[in-house]
Amino acid sequence: MTDIIDDLQWRGLIAQTTDLDDLRKALADGPVTLYCGFDPTAGSLHVGHLTQALTLARFQRAGHRPIALVGGGTGMIGDPKPNAERALNSAETVREWVGNLGRQLAAFLEFTPEGATPRPTDAILVDNAEWLGKLSAIGLLRDVGKHFSINQMLARETVKSRLDGVGMSYTEFSYVLLQSYDYVELYRRYGCTLQIGGSDQWGNITAGLDLIRRMDGNEPHGPAHALTTNLLTKADGTKFGKTESGAVWLDPELTSPYAFYQFWFNSDDRDVSRYLRIFSFRSREEIEDLERQTAERPAARAAQRALAEELTTLVHGEQECRNVIEASRALFGQGTLAELNPDTLGAALAEVPHVELEGPVDALPPVVDLLAATGLVPSKSAARRAVQEGGAYLNNAKVTDIEARVGAEDLLHGRYLVLRRGKRNVGGVVLK
């Protein structure tokens, strides 16, 4: 056992708790069973979910038992958004997404190995469709809804904002009943006495606490608790987890490992210290050392590199992380481009200025035209000057002839060209 509360406080993770001293005592007396819910509103988790997934993992490493709940039941409804009604997905889609999320969550937690005896801290994966799907309309209204005050439900911030605007369906208005009942079921089945979530879930979580007290008044497993984490914001005012191309997903088909790595590597110096504390499993001493390095030599990007490598390895595996690092080095002239994994090279070029052109290769324009087409230089005349001044490169080889053209032997994996102006400006050509 370690004092997980002290660690979470140092990392700036705790936003709200019901009774911090009482929770600290329960954790010290542990192990405590806790849970966090993840609704399948998309086919993949994104980096915004990492805060909760990794917080569950921190509790497990501190000697407690985590439950990862994937909402096959609640996902059929959807937690109300503050500004619009959610589109309902088909049952088949929700089931597929439940499987996807379950597999992704398994990367962060330790479950019982196949054929082994369960250990006290082994993680549990559950789908709330198992009990919500069996709950009748009469049962929901009589056994659960009876304990909810309409006045309190109307006072919830999300409900108020929707009623003042576009309105809200009875379906979404009732979502809190379902999430609250999840806590009751997990309390009864597993003795789960702590629910965690983002600070925007505080109302749902505390409603679950109240429902436990009303339905299981003698609290046979002891008092239940709530803990929320702070929602992340970026120093530049943009939304965390968003890039120009959209959300940063954990699914490599939606966000490549290269783009995932670059998201963390490009973290603002003003943000990277917070990100390390929230997302890294490094010790306090290691993180504080990286913070010092960032303050003293920000250009070295030591903290960003450490964070990107740790999270890419965690989410995508060691080999993919190595592929990404090799691609990053090779793009800037510090490695052999021809030896790169073709998928990684393609993903890397998708993240830099590039053009897609029709073949065949002998129909491609001269290199100076390609430099201008990618936007590495503002014009063809600027491209010619870059060549004359020794600052233009094709596949990391300096271009010395302003009339140079591309040959079949220049194509990497039969379809890629890497262009560079100077040391840091990289672009690409992809042959369709």
Coordinates of C-alpha atoms in Angstrom, one line a residue:
M1 CA 0.0 0.0 0.0
T2 CA 1.1 3.5 -0.7
D3 CA -0.7 6.8 0.1
I4 CA -2.5 7.2 -3.2
I5 CA -4.2 10.4 -2.0
D6 CA -0.9 12.2 -1.4
D7 CA 0.3 11.1 -4.9
L8 CA -2.9 12.2 -6.6
Q9 CA -2.8 15.6 -4.8
W10 CA 0.8 16.1 -5.9
R11 CA -0.1 15.3 -9.4
G12 CA -3.0 17.9 -9.3
L13 CA -5.6 15.2 -10.1
I14 CA -8.1 15.7 -7.3
A15 CA -10.9 18.1 -8.0
Q16 CA -13.7 17.0 -5.6
T17 CA -14.2 14.3 -3.0
T18 CA -17.0 13.6 -0.6
D19 CA -14.9 13.2 2.5
L20 CA -11.1 13.2 1.9
D21 CA -10.1 12.1 5.4
D22 CA -12.6 9.3 5.5
L23 CA -11.6 8.2 2.0
R24 CA -7.9 8.3 3.0
K25 CA -8.6 6.1 6.0
A26 CA -10.6 3.6 3.9
L27 CA -7.8 3.4 1.4
A28 CA -5.2 2.9 4.2
D29 CA -7.3 0.1 5.6
G30 CA -7.8 -1.3 2.0
P31 CA -7.8 -2.8 -0.5
V32 CA -10.7 -0.7 -1.8
T33 CA -12.7 -1.7 -4.9
L34 CA -13.3 1.3 -7.1
Y35 CA -14.7 1.9 -10.6
C36 CA -14.9 4.3 -13.5
G37 CA -17.3 4.2 -16.4
F38 CA -16.5 4.6 -20.1
D39 CA -19.5 5.0 -22.4
P40 CA -19.1 3.8 -26.0
T41 CA -20.1 7.0 -27.8
A42 CA -17.4 6.3 -30.4
G43 CA -15.5 3.3 -31.7
S44 CA -12.4 4.2 -29.7
L45 CA -11.2 5.9 -26.6
H46 CA -9.3 9.2 -27.1
V47 CA -6.6 10.9 -25.1
G48 CA -9.2 12.6 -22.9
H49 CA -10.1 9.2 -21.5
L50 CA -6.5 8.6 -20.4
T51 CA -6.8 10.6 -17.2
Q52 CA -9.4 8.2 -15.9
A53 CA -7.8 5.0 -17.3
L54 CA -4.5 5.9 -15.8
T55 CA -6.0 7.0 -12.5
L56 CA -7.6 3.5 -12.2
A57 CA -4.1 2.1 -12.9
R58 CA -2.6 4.2 -10.2
F59 CA -5.1 2.9 -7.6
Q60 CA -4.2 -0.7 -8.7
R61 CA -0.5 -0.1 -8.4
A62 CA -1.2 1.3 -4.9
G63 CA -2.8 -2.0 -3.9
H64 CA -6.5 -1.5 -4.7
R65 CA -8.9 -3.3 -7.1
P66 CA -10.2 -1.4 -10.1
I67 CA -13.3 -2.1 -12.1
A68 CA -13.4 -0.7 -15.7
L69 CA -17.1 -0.4 -16.7
V70 CA -17.9 -0.1 -20.4
G71 CA -21.4 1.2 -20.8
G72 CA -23.2 -1.1 -23.2
G73 CA -26.4 -0.1 -21.5
T74 CA -25.8 3.6 -20.8
G75 CA -24.2 3.9 -24.3
M76 CA -27.6 3.2 -25.8
I77 CA -28.7 6.5 -24.2
G78 CA -25.7 8.8 -23.8
D79 CA -24.8 11.2 -21.1
P80 CA -26.4 14.5 -21.9
K81 CA -24.2 17.0 -23.7
P82 CA -24.6 20.6 -22.5
N83 CA -25.7 22.0 -25.9
A84 CA -27.4 19.3 -28.0
E85 CA -29.2 15.9 -28.0
R86 CA -27.0 12.9 -28.8
A87 CA -27.7 10.9 -31.8
L88 CA -28.7 7.3 -30.8
N89 CA -26.5 4.5 -32.2
S90 CA -27.8 1.1 -33.2
A91 CA -27.5 -1.8 -30.7
E92 CA -25.1 -3.6 -33.1
T93 CA -22.8 -0.5 -33.3
V94 CA -22.8 -0.1 -29.5
R95 CA -21.9 -3.8 -29.0
E96 CA -19.0 -3.4 -31.4
W97 CA -17.8 -0.3 -29.7
V98 CA -18.1 -1.9 -26.3
G99 CA -15.7 -4.6 -27.5
N100 CA -13.3 -2.0 -28.8
L101 CA -13.2 0.0 -25.6
G102 CA -12.8 -3.2 -23.5
R103 CA -9.7 -4.2 -25.5
Q104 CA -8.2 -0.7 -25.2
L105 CA -8.7 -0.5 -21.4
A106 CA -7.0 -3.9 -21.0
A107 CA -3.7 -2.2 -21.9
F108 CA -3.7 -0.1 -18.8
L109 CA -4.8 -2.5 -16.1
E110 CA -3.7 -5.9 -14.8
F111 CA -6.3 -8.6 -15.1
T112 CA -6.2 -12.2 -13.9
P113 CA -4.1 -14.3 -16.3
E114 CA -6.0 -17.0 -18.1
G115 CA -6.2 -20.1 -15.9
A116 CA -4.7 -18.4 -12.8
T117 CA -6.3 -17.8 -9.4
P118 CA -7.7 -14.2 -9.1
R119 CA -5.5 -11.9 -6.9
P120 CA -7.1 -9.3 -4.6
T121 CA -6.1 -6.4 -6.8
D122 CA -6.8 -8.0 -10.3
A123 CA -8.9 -5.6 -12.4
I124 CA -12.4 -6.5 -13.5
L125 CA -14.0 -5.5 -16.8
V126 CA -17.8 -5.2 -16.8
D127 CA -20.6 -4.1 -19.2
N128 CA -23.6 -2.5 -17.6
A129 CA -25.8 -3.9 -20.3
E130 CA -25.7 -7.1 -18.2
W131 CA -28.0 -5.5 -15.5
L132 CA -29.5 -2.5 -17.3
G133 CA -30.7 -4.7 -20.1
K134 CA -32.7 -6.8 -17.6
L135 CA -34.3 -3.8 -15.9
S136 CA -37.9 -3.4 -16.8
A137 CA -39.6 0.0 -17.3
I138 CA -41.7 -0.6 -14.2
G139 CA -38.6 -1.7 -12.2
L140 CA -36.7 1.4 -13.2
L141 CA -39.5 3.7 -12.3
R142 CA -40.6 2.0 -9.1
D143 CA -37.3 0.7 -7.6
V144 CA -34.9 3.4 -8.9
G145 CA -36.9 6.5 -10.0
K146 CA -38.8 6.6 -6.7
H147 CA -35.6 7.8 -5.0
F148 CA -35.0 10.7 -7.3
S149 CA -36.3 14.2 -6.7
I150 CA -37.4 16.0 -9.9
N151 CA -36.4 19.3 -8.2
Q152 CA -32.8 18.1 -7.8
M153 CA -32.7 16.7 -11.3
L154 CA -33.9 20.0 -12.7
A155 CA -31.2 21.9 -10.7
R156 CA -28.4 20.0 -12.5
E157 CA -26.2 22.3 -14.6
T158 CA -26.5 20.3 -17.8
V159 CA -30.2 20.1 -17.5
K160 CA -30.6 23.8 -16.8
S161 CA -28.4 24.8 -19.7
R162 CA -30.4 22.5 -22.0
L163 CA -33.8 23.6 -20.8
D164 CA -32.7 27.2 -21.3
G165 CA -31.7 26.4 -24.9
V166 CA -32.6 23.5 -27.2
G167 CA -34.4 21.4 -24.6
M168 CA -33.9 17.8 -23.5
S169 CA -35.6 14.5 -24.2
Y170 CA -37.0 12.4 -21.3
T171 CA -34.4 9.8 -22.5
E172 CA -31.4 11.9 -21.7
F173 CA -33.1 13.5 -18.6
S174 CA -33.2 9.9 -17.2
Y175 CA -29.6 9.1 -17.8
V176 CA -28.6 9.9 -14.2
L177 CA -30.9 7.1 -13.0
L178 CA -28.9 4.6 -15.0
Q179 CA -25.5 5.7 -14.0
S180 CA -26.6 5.9 -10.3
Y181 CA -27.9 2.3 -10.5
D182 CA -24.6 1.2 -11.9
Y183 CA -23.0 2.2 -8.6
V184 CA -25.6 0.3 -6.6
E185 CA -25.0 -2.9 -8.7
L186 CA -21.2 -2.7 -8.3
Y187 CA -21.6 -1.9 -4.6
R188 CA -23.7 -5.0 -4.2
R189 CA -21.8 -7.4 -6.5
Y190 CA -18.2 -6.5 -5.7
G191 CA -18.3 -4.3 -2.6
C192 CA -17.3 -1.3 -4.7
T193 CA -17.1 1.7 -2.5
L194 CA -15.4 4.4 -4.7
Q195 CA -16.4 5.8 -8.0
I196 CA -14.0 8.1 -9.9
G197 CA -14.6 10.3 -13.0
G198 CA -14.0 13.7 -14.4
S199 CA -15.3 16.7 -12.5
D200 CA -18.1 17.1 -15.0
Q201 CA -19.4 13.7 -13.6
W202 CA -19.7 15.0 -10.0
G203 CA -23.5 15.2 -10.1
N204 CA -23.9 11.7 -11.6
I205 CA -21.5 10.2 -9.1
T206 CA -23.0 11.8 -6.0
A207 CA -26.5 10.8 -7.2
G208 CA -25.2 7.2 -7.1
L209 CA -23.9 7.7 -3.6
D210 CA -27.3 8.9 -2.5
L211 CA -29.1 6.0 -4.3
I212 CA -26.9 3.5 -2.4
R213 CA -27.8 5.0 0.9
R214 CA -31.5 5.0 -0.1
M215 CA -31.6 1.4 -1.5
D216 CA -29.0 -0.2 0.9
G217 CA -29.4 2.0 3.9
N218 CA -27.4 -0.3 6.2
E219 CA -24.4 -0.1 3.8
P220 CA -23.2 -3.6 4.4
H221 CA -19.9 -2.9 2.6
G222 CA -19.2 0.4 4.4
P223 CA -19.8 3.9 3.2
A224 CA -19.4 4.7 -0.5
H225 CA -17.2 7.5 -1.7
A226 CA -16.7 9.8 -4.8
L227 CA -13.6 11.3 -6.3
T228 CA -13.3 13.4 -9.4
T229 CA -10.3 14.6 -11.3
N230 CA -9.8 18.1 -12.9
L231 CA -10.7 18.5 -16.5
L232 CA -7.7 19.4 -18.6
T233 CA -7.3 22.7 -20.4
K234 CA -4.4 23.9 -22.6
A235 CA -2.3 27.0 -21.9
D236 CA -3.0 28.4 -25.4
G237 CA -6.8 28.2 -24.8
T238 CA -7.4 25.3 -27.3
K239 CA -9.2 22.2 -26.2
F240 CA -7.0 19.4 -24.9
G241 CA -7.0 16.3 -27.1
K242 CA -7.8 18.2 -30.3
T243 CA -5.6 18.9 -33.2
E244 CA -6.2 20.5 -36.6
S245 CA -7.1 17.0 -37.9
G246 CA -9.5 16.3 -35.0
A247 CA -9.5 14.2 -31.9
V248 CA -6.4 12.2 -30.9
W249 CA -7.7 8.6 -30.7
L250 CA -6.1 5.5 -29.1
D251 CA -7.1 3.4 -32.1
P252 CA -4.1 3.3 -34.5
E253 CA -6.5 3.2 -37.5
L254 CA -8.0 6.6 -36.4
T255 CA -4.8 8.3 -35.1
S256 CA -1.5 6.7 -36.2
P257 CA 1.2 6.0 -33.6
Y258 CA 3.3 8.6 -35.3
A259 CA 0.6 11.3 -34.9
F260 CA 0.0 10.1 -31.4
Y261 CA 3.7 10.5 -30.5
Q262 CA 3.8 13.9 -32.1
F263 CA 0.8 15.1 -30.2
W264 CA 2.7 14.6 -26.9
F265 CA 6.1 15.7 -28.3
N266 CA 4.6 19.0 -29.5
S267 CA 3.2 19.8 -26.0
D268 CA 3.6 23.5 -25.0
D269 CA 6.3 24.1 -22.4
R270 CA 3.6 25.6 -20.2
D271 CA 1.6 22.4 -20.3
V272 CA 4.2 19.6 -20.3
S273 CA 4.8 19.7 -16.5
R274 CA 1.1 19.1 -15.8
Y275 CA 0.9 16.4 -18.5
L276 CA 3.8 14.5 -16.9
R277 CA 2.2 14.6 -13.5
I278 CA -1.1 13.4 -14.9
F279 CA -0.1 10.9 -17.5
S280 CA 3.3 9.6 -16.5
F281 CA 4.1 6.8 -14.1
R282 CA 7.6 8.2 -13.4
S283 CA 8.5 9.0 -9.9
R284 CA 8.2 12.5 -8.4
E285 CA 12.0 12.8 -8.5
E286 CA 12.2 11.9 -12.2
I287 CA 9.4 14.3 -13.1
E288 CA 10.8 17.2 -11.1
D289 CA 14.2 16.5 -12.9
L290 CA 12.5 16.7 -16.3
E291 CA 10.8 19.9 -15.2
R292 CA 14.1 21.4 -14.3
Q293 CA 15.5 20.4 -17.7
T294 CA 12.6 22.1 -19.4
A295 CA 13.2 25.3 -17.5
E296 CA 16.9 25.3 -18.2
R297 CA 17.0 24.0 -21.8
P298 CA 13.5 24.2 -23.3
A299 CA 14.8 23.6 -26.8
A300 CA 16.0 20.1 -25.9
R301 CA 12.3 19.1 -25.2
A302 CA 13.5 16.4 -22.8
A303 CA 10.1 16.4 -20.9
Q304 CA 8.1 16.2 -24.1
R305 CA 10.3 13.4 -25.5
A306 CA 10.0 11.4 -22.3
L307 CA 6.2 11.8 -22.2
A308 CA 5.8 10.9 -25.8
E309 CA 7.9 7.8 -25.6
E310 CA 6.2 6.6 -22.4
L311 CA 2.6 7.1 -23.6
T312 CA 3.3 5.8 -27.1
T313 CA 4.8 2.6 -25.6
L314 CA 1.9 2.2 -23.2
V315 CA -0.8 2.6 -25.8
H316 CA 0.9 1.1 -29.0
G317 CA 3.7 -1.0 -27.7
E318 CA 7.5 -0.8 -27.7
Q319 CA 8.0 -1.7 -31.3
E320 CA 5.6 0.9 -32.6
C321 CA 7.3 3.5 -30.4
R322 CA 10.7 2.5 -31.8
N323 CA 9.3 2.8 -35.4
V324 CA 8.0 6.3 -34.6
I325 CA 11.3 7.4 -33.1
E326 CA 13.3 6.1 -36.1
A327 CA 10.9 7.8 -38.5
S328 CA 11.2 11.1 -36.7
R329 CA 15.0 10.9 -36.8
A330 CA 15.1 9.8 -40.4
L331 CA 12.8 12.6 -41.6
F332 CA 15.3 15.1 -40.3
G333 CA 18.4 13.5 -41.8
Q334 CA 19.4 11.4 -38.8
G335 CA 18.5 8.0 -40.1
T336 CA 18.0 5.9 -43.2
L337 CA 14.6 6.6 -44.8
A338 CA 14.6 3.4 -46.9
E339 CA 14.7 1.2 -43.8
L340 CA 11.6 2.7 -42.3
N341 CA 8.4 0.7 -41.9
P342 CA 6.2 1.8 -44.9
D343 CA 3.1 2.3 -42.7
T344 CA 5.1 4.4 -40.3
L345 CA 6.6 6.5 -43.1
G346 CA 3.2 7.0 -44.7
A347 CA 1.8 8.1 -41.3
A348 CA 4.7 10.5 -40.8
L349 CA 4.2 12.1 -44.1
A350 CA 0.5 12.5 -43.4
E351 CA 1.5 14.8 -40.5
V352 CA 3.7 17.2 -42.5
P353 CA 3.0 19.4 -45.6
H354 CA 2.5 17.0 -48.5
V355 CA 0.9 16.5 -51.9
E356 CA -0.7 13.5 -53.5
L357 CA 0.1 13.1 -57.2
E358 CA -0.9 10.7 -59.9
G359 CA 1.8 8.5 -61.4
P360 CA 3.8 7.4 -63.3
V361 CA 7.0 8.6 -61.8
D362 CA 8.4 9.9 -65.0
A363 CA 5.4 12.3 -65.3
L364 CA 6.2 14.0 -62.0
P365 CA 7.3 17.6 -62.2
P366 CA 10.9 18.7 -61.4
V367 CA 12.0 18.7 -57.7
V368 CA 11.8 22.5 -57.5
D369 CA 8.2 22.3 -58.5
L370 CA 7.6 19.6 -55.8
L371 CA 9.2 21.8 -53.2
A372 CA 6.8 24.6 -54.1
A373 CA 3.8 22.3 -54.3
T374 CA 4.3 21.0 -50.8
G375 CA 4.5 24.6 -49.4
L376 CA 8.1 24.2 -48.1
V377 CA 8.9 27.2 -50.2
P378 CA 6.5 30.0 -51.3
S379 CA 7.3 29.7 -55.1
K380 CA 9.3 27.9 -57.7
S381 CA 11.9 30.8 -57.8
A382 CA 12.3 30.4 -54.0
A383 CA 12.8 26.6 -54.6
R384 CA 15.5 27.3 -57.1
R385 CA 17.3 29.6 -54.7
A386 CA 17.1 26.9 -52.0
V387 CA 18.8 24.5 -54.3
Q388 CA 21.5 27.0 -55.3
E389 CA 22.1 27.8 -51.7
G390 CA 22.5 24.1 -50.7
G391 CA 19.3 24.0 -48.6
A392 CA 17.1 21.6 -50.5
Y393 CA 17.0 17.8 -49.9
L394 CA 15.3 14.8 -51.6
N395 CA 15.3 11.7 -49.3
N396 CA 17.9 13.4 -47.2
A397 CA 20.3 13.8 -50.2
K398 CA 21.2 17.3 -51.1
V399 CA 19.8 18.5 -54.4
T400 CA 22.4 20.3 -56.4
D401 CA 20.8 20.6 -59.8
I402 CA 17.9 23.0 -60.3
E403 CA 16.6 20.9 -63.2
A404 CA 16.7 17.7 -61.1
R405 CA 13.8 15.3 -61.6
V406 CA 12.6 12.2 -59.7
G407 CA 13.4 8.7 -60.9
A408 CA 11.8 5.4 -60.0
E409 CA 14.8 4.6 -57.8
D410 CA 14.0 7.6 -55.6
L411 CA 10.6 6.3 -54.6
L412 CA 10.6 4.9 -51.0
H413 CA 8.5 1.8 -50.9
G414 CA 7.4 2.5 -54.4
R415 CA 5.3 5.6 -53.6
Y416 CA 6.9 8.1 -51.1
L417 CA 9.3 11.0 -51.5
V418 CA 10.6 13.0 -48.5
L419 CA 11.5 16.7 -49.2
R420 CA 13.3 19.0 -46.8
R421 CA 14.3 22.6 -46.8
G422 CA 17.0 23.4 -44.3
K423 CA 17.2 21.3 -41.2
R424 CA 13.7 21.4 -39.8
N425 CA 11.2 22.0 -42.6
V426 CA 10.0 18.6 -44.0
G427 CA 7.4 17.8 -46.6
G428 CA 6.4 14.8 -48.7
V429 CA 5.0 13.5 -51.9
V430 CA 2.7 10.5 -52.0
L431 CA 2.3 8.8 -55.4
K432 CA -1.3 7.5 -55.8

